[in-house]
C-alpha positions as a Python dict, from the first residue, in 0.01 Angstrom:
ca = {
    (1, 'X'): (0, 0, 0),
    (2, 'X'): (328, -97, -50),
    (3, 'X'): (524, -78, -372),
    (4, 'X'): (676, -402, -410),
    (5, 'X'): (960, -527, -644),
    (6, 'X'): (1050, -121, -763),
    (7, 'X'): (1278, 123, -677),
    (8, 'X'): (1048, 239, -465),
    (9, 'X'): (982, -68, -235),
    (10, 'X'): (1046, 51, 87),
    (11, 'X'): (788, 314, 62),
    (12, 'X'): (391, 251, 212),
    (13, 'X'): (133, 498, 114),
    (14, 'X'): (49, 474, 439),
    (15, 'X'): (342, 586, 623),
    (16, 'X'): (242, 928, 475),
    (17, 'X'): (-99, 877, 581),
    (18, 'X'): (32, 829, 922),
    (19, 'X'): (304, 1114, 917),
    (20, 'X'): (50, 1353, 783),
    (21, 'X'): (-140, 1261, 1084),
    (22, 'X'): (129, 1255, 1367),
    (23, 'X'): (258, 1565, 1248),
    (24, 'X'): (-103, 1751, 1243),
    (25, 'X'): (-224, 1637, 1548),
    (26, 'X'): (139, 1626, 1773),
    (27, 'X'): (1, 1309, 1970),
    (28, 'X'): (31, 958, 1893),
    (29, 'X'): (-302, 875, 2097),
    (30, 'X'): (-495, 1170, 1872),
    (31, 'X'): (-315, 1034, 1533),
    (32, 'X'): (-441, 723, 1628),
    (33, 'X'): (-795, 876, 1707),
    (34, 'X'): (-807, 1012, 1331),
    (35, 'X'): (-663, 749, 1142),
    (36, 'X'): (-958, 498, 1324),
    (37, 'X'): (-666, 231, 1538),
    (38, 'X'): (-498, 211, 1846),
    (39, 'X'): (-284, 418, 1975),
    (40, 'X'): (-15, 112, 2045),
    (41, 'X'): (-55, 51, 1659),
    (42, 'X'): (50, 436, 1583),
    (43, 'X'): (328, 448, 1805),
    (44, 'X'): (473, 109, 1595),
    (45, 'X'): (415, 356, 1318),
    (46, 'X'): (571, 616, 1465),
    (47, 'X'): (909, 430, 1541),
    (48, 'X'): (915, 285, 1166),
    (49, 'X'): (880, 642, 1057),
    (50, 'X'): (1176, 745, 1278),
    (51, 'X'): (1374, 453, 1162),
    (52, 'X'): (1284, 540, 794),
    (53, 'X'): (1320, 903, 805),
    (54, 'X'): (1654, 849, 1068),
    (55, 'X'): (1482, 1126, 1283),
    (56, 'X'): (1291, 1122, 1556),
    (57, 'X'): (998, 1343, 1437),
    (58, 'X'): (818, 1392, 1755),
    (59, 'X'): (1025, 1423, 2110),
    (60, 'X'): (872, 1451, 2462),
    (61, 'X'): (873, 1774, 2615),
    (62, 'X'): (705, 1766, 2946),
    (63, 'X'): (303, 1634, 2870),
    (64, 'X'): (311, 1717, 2505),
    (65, 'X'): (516, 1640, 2213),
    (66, 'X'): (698, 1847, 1968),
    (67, 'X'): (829, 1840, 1645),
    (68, 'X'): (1183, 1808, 1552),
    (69, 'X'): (1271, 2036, 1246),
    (70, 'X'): (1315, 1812, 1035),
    (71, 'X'): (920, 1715, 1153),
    (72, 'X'): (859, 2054, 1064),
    (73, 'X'): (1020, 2099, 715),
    (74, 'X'): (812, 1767, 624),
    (75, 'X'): (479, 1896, 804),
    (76, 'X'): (365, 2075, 404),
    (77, 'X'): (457, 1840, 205),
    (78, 'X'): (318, 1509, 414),
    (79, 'X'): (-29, 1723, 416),
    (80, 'X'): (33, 1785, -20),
    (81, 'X'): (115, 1406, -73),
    (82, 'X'): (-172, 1297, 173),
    (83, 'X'): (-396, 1532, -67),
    (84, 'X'): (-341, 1419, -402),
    (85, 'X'): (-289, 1063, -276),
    (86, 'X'): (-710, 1124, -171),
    (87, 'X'): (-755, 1268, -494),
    (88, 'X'): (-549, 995, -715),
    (89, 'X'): (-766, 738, -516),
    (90, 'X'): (-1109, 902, -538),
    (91, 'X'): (-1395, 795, -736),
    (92, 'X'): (-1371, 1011, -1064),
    (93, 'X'): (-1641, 1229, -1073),
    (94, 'X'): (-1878, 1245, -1390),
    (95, 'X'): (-1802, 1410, -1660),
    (96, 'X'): (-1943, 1780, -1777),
    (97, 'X'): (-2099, 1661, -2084),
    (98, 'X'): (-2047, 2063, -2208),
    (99, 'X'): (-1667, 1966, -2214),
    (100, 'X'): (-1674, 1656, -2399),
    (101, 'X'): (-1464, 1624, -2755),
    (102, 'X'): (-1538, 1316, -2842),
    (103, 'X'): (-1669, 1059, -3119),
    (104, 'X'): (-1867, 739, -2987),
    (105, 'X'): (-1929, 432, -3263),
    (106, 'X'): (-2220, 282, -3219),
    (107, 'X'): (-2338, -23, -3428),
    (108, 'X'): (-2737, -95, -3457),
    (109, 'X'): (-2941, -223, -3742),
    (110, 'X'): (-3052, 25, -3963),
    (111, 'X'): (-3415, 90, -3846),
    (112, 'X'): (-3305, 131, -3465),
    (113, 'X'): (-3014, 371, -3625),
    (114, 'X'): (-3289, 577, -3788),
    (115, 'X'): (-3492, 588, -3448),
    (116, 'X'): (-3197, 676, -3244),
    (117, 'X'): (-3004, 950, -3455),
    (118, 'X'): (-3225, 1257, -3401),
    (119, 'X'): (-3295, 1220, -3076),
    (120, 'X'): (-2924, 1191, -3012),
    (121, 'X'): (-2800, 1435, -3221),
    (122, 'X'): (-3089, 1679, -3045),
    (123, 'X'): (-2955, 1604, -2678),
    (124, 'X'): (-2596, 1660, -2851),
    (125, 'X'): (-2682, 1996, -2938),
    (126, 'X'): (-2796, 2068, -2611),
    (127, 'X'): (-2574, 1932, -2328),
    (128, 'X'): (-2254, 1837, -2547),
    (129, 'X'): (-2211, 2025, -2856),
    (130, 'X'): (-1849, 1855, -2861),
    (131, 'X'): (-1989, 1535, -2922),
    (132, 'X'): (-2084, 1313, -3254),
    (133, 'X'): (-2173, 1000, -3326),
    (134, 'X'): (-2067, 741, -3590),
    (135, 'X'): (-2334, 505, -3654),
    (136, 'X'): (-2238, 157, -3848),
    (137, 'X'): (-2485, -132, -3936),
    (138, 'X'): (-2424, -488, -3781),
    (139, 'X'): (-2143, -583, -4031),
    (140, 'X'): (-1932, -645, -3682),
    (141, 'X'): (-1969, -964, -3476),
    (142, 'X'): (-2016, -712, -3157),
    (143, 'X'): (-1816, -932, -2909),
    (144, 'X'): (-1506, -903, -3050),
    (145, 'X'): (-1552, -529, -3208),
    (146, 'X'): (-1675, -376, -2850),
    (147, 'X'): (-1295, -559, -2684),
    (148, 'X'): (-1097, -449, -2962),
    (149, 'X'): (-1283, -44, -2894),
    (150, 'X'): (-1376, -52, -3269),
    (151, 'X'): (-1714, 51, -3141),
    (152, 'X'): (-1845, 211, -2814),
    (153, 'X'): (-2185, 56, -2787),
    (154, 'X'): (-2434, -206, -2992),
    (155, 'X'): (-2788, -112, -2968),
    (156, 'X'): (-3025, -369, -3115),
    (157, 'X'): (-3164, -705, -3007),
    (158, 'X'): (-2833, -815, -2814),
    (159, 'X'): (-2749, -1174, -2957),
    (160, 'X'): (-2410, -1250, -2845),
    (161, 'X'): (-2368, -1380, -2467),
    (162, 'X'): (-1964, -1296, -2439),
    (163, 'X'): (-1869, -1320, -2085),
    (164, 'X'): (-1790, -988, -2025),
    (165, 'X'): (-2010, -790, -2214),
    (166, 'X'): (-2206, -561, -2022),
    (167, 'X'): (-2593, -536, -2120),
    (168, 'X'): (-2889, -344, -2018),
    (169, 'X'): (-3261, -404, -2159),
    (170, 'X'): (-3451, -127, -2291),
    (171, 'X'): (-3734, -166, -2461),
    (172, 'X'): (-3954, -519, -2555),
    (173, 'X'): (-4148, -475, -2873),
    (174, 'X'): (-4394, -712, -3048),
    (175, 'X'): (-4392, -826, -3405),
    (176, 'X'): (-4651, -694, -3654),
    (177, 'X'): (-4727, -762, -4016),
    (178, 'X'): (-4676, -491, -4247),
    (179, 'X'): (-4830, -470, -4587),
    (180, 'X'): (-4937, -236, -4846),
    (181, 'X'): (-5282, -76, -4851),
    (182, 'X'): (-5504, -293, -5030),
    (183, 'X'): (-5323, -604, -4989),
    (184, 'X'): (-5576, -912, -4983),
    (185, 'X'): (-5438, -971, -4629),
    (186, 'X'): (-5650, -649, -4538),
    (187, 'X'): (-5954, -734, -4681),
    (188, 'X'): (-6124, -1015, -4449),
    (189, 'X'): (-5965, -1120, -4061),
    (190, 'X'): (-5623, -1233, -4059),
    (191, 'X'): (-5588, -1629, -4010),
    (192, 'X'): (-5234, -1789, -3979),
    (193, 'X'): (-5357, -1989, -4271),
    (194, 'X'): (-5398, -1657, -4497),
    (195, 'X'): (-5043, -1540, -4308),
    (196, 'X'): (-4868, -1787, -4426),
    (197, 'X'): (-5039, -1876, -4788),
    (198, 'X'): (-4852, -1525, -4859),
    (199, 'X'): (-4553, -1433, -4991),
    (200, 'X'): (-4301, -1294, -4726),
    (201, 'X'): (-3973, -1109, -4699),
    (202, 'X'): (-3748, -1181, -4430),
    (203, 'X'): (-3477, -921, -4307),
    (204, 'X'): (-3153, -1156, -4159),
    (205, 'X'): (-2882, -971, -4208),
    (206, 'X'): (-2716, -1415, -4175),
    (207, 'X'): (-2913, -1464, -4504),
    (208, 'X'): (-3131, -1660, -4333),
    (209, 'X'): (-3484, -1778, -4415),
    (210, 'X'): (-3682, -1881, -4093),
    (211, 'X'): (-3730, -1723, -3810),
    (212, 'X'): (-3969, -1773, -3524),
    (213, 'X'): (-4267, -1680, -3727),
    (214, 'X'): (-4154, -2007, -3902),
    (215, 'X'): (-4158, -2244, -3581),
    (216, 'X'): (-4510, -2060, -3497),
    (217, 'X'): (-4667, -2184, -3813),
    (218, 'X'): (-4496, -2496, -3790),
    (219, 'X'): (-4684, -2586, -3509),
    (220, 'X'): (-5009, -2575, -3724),
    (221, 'X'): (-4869, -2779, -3959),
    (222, 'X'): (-4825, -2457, -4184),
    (223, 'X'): (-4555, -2346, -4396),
    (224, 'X'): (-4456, -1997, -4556),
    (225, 'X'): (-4335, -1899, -4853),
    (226, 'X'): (-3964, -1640, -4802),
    (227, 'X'): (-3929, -1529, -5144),
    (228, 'X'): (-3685, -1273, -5056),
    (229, 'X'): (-3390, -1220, -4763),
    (230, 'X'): (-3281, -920, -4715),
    (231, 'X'): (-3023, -771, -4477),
    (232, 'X'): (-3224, -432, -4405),
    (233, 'X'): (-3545, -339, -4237),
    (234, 'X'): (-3607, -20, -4446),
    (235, 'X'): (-3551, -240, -4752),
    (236, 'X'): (-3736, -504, -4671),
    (237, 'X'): (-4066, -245, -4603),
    (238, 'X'): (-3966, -71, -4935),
    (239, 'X'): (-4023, -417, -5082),
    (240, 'X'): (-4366, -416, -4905),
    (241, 'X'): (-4506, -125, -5013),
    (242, 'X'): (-4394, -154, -5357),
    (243, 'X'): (-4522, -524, -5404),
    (244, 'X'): (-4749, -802, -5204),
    (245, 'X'): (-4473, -970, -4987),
    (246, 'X'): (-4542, -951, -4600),
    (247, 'X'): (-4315, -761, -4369),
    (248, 'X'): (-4258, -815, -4006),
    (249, 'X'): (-4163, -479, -3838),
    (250, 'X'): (-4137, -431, -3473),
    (251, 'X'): (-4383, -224, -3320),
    (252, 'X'): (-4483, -143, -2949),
    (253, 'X'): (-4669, -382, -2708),
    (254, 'X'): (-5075, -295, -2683),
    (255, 'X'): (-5147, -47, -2462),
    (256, 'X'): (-4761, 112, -2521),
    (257, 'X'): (-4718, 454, -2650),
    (258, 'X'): (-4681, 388, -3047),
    (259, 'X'): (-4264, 260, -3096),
    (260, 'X'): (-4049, 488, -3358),
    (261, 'X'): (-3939, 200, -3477),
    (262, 'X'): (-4277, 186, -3650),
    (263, 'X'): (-4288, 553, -3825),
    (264, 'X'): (-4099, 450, -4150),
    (265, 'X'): (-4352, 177, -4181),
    (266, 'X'): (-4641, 443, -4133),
    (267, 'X'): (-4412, 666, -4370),
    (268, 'X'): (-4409, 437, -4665),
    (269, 'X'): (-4843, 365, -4668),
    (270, 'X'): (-4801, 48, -4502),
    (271, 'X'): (-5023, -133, -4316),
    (272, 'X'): (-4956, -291, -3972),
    (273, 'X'): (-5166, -593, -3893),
    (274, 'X'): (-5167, -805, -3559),
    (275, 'X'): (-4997, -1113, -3609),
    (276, 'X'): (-5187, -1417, -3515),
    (277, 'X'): (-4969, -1634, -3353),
    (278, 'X'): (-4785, -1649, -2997),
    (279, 'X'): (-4466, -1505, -3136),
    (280, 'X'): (-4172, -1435, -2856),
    (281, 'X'): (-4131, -1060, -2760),
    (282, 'X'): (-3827, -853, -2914),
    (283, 'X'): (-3576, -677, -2662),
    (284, 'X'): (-3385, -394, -2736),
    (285, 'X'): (-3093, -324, -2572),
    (286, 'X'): (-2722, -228, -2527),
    (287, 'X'): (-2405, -378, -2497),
    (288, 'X'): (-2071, -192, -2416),
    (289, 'X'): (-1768, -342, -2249),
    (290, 'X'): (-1662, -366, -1883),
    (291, 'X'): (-1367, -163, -1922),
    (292, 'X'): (-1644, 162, -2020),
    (293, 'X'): (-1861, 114, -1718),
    (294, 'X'): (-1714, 377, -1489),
    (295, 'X'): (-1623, 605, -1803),
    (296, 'X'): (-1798, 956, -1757),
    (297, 'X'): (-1858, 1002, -2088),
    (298, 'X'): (-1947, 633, -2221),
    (299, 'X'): (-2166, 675, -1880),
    (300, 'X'): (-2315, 965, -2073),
    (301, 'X'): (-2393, 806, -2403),
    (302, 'X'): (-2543, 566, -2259),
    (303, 'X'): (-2815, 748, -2044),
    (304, 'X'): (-2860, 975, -2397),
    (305, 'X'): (-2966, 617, -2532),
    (306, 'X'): (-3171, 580, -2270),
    (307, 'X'): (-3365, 906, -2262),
    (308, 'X'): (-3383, 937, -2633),
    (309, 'X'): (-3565, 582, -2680),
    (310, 'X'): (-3819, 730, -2356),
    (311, 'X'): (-3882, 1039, -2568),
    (312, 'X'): (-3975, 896, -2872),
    (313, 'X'): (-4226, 700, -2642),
    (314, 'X'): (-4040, 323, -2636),
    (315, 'X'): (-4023, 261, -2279),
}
């Protein structure tokens, strides 16, 4: 490695690499046997050493070689530079999570927030008690806001398809219909007809009115009736259980331990009804930035993400 254009240009990393060695082992041909090439190779490096240093380092003396003194006033420090340079160029270990001091954004909608927080706040307490966690809704385009390091980490259905973005699936969920108890959609089997002669509340945090419910229906020649957008999940099932509007919450696949993401909706009386239509599976997942991948403690916060959506029985 050689530092080009610097004050420093006529040094090579390697030439210490090489000195270390020479001066350890005393032989060019064992040098050569440590540092893996040939011994004509380390005696080149031997006379560029001489001609850098202006000494000859090693000198014959009978079989063996020896070292001048200068050879042996360097001996220490060639082995010290040789050292940290292994150390400066070593993977970084991972980090103790019991010495962590640190505050990790992460930006999620406000039902996965609720689903997350304990569990991460609980595997805080345990393995890094230095640790907390800012949690904002998705007022952020993530993209941009993970580059810039205004957050750490999205956790949601990952939208956005930047380039670099780093993303890992957790967790595919299904979509069910949530309604209050008593609601005429409870009373006989569930028909996309009866589905969609209701009124419904659709959570977009875009303001937007269809979804894929909508293209479902559409193939049936039905239509819905959105009477109200709103931007939050927990609002939009306080609306349910207050009133007759329909609700789509996600909920785990059959067969799948029952998702968190499902306990407000259980909380607040509701109802969850199988939708019947072929609606596309959701995904959770996460999205951090490249430049975090090799971080010990973004490495960390991730796997707590991980393990707390497997404890609460997600994936």
């Amino acid at each position: 490695m050689t530092l080009v254009n610097s004050p420093y240009s006529a040094l090579d990393a390697n030439l210490a690499v090489a000195l270390d060695a020479l001066l350890t082992e005393q032989s060019v041909t064992r040098a050569a046997a440590r540092l893996r090439t040939s011994p004509a190779a380390m005696s080149r490096t031997l006379g560029r050493l001489r001609r850098t240093l202006q000494d000859p380092l090693l000198v014959r003396a009978g079989q063996t070689m020896v070292p001048t003194p200068r050879a042996l006033a360097l001996r220490d420090e060639a082995a010290a530079v040789v050292r940290r340079l292994g150390s400066l160029l070593s993977p970084v270990e991972g980090a103790d999570p019991a010495t962590l001091s640190s505050t990790f954004t992460l930006q999620a909608a406000d039902l996965v927030g609720a689903a997350l927080a304990p569990g991460l706040l609980g595997l805080a307490r345990q393995e890094a008690p230095g640790v907390s966690f800012r949690l904002r809704a998705e007022e952020l385009e993530a993209g941009p806001a993970l580059r810039d390091g205004r957050i750490d980490l999205e956790v949601g259905s990952i939208d956005h398809v930047d380039p670099e973005t780093q993303v890992e699936e957790l967790v595919t969920l299904r979509m069910m219909a949530a309604v209050r108890p008593g609601h005429p959609l409870t009373e006989k089997a569930l028909t996309p007809a009866r589905l969609a002669a209701a009124e419904h509340v659709v959570v977009s945090r875009r303001g937007r009115f269809t979804g894929p419910l909508d293209t479902a229906l559409a193939e049936r020649n039905l239509h819905r009736r959105v009477t109200t957008v709103l931007p939050s999940h927990l609002a939009a099932m306080a609306l349910a259980a207050g009133s007759d509007v329909v609700c789509l919450v996600p909920a785990a696949l059959p067969g799948a331990p029952a998702s968190p993401l499902t306990r407000t909706a259980t909380a607040l009386g509701l109802r969850l009804l199988d939708v019947p239509l072929p609606l596309p599976p959701l995904t959770i997942g996460m999205a951090w930035h490249p430049r975090h991948a090799a971080d010990g403690a973004h490495r960390w916060l991730r796997d707590a993400v991980r393990r707390t959506l497997r404890a609460l029985g997600t994936g």
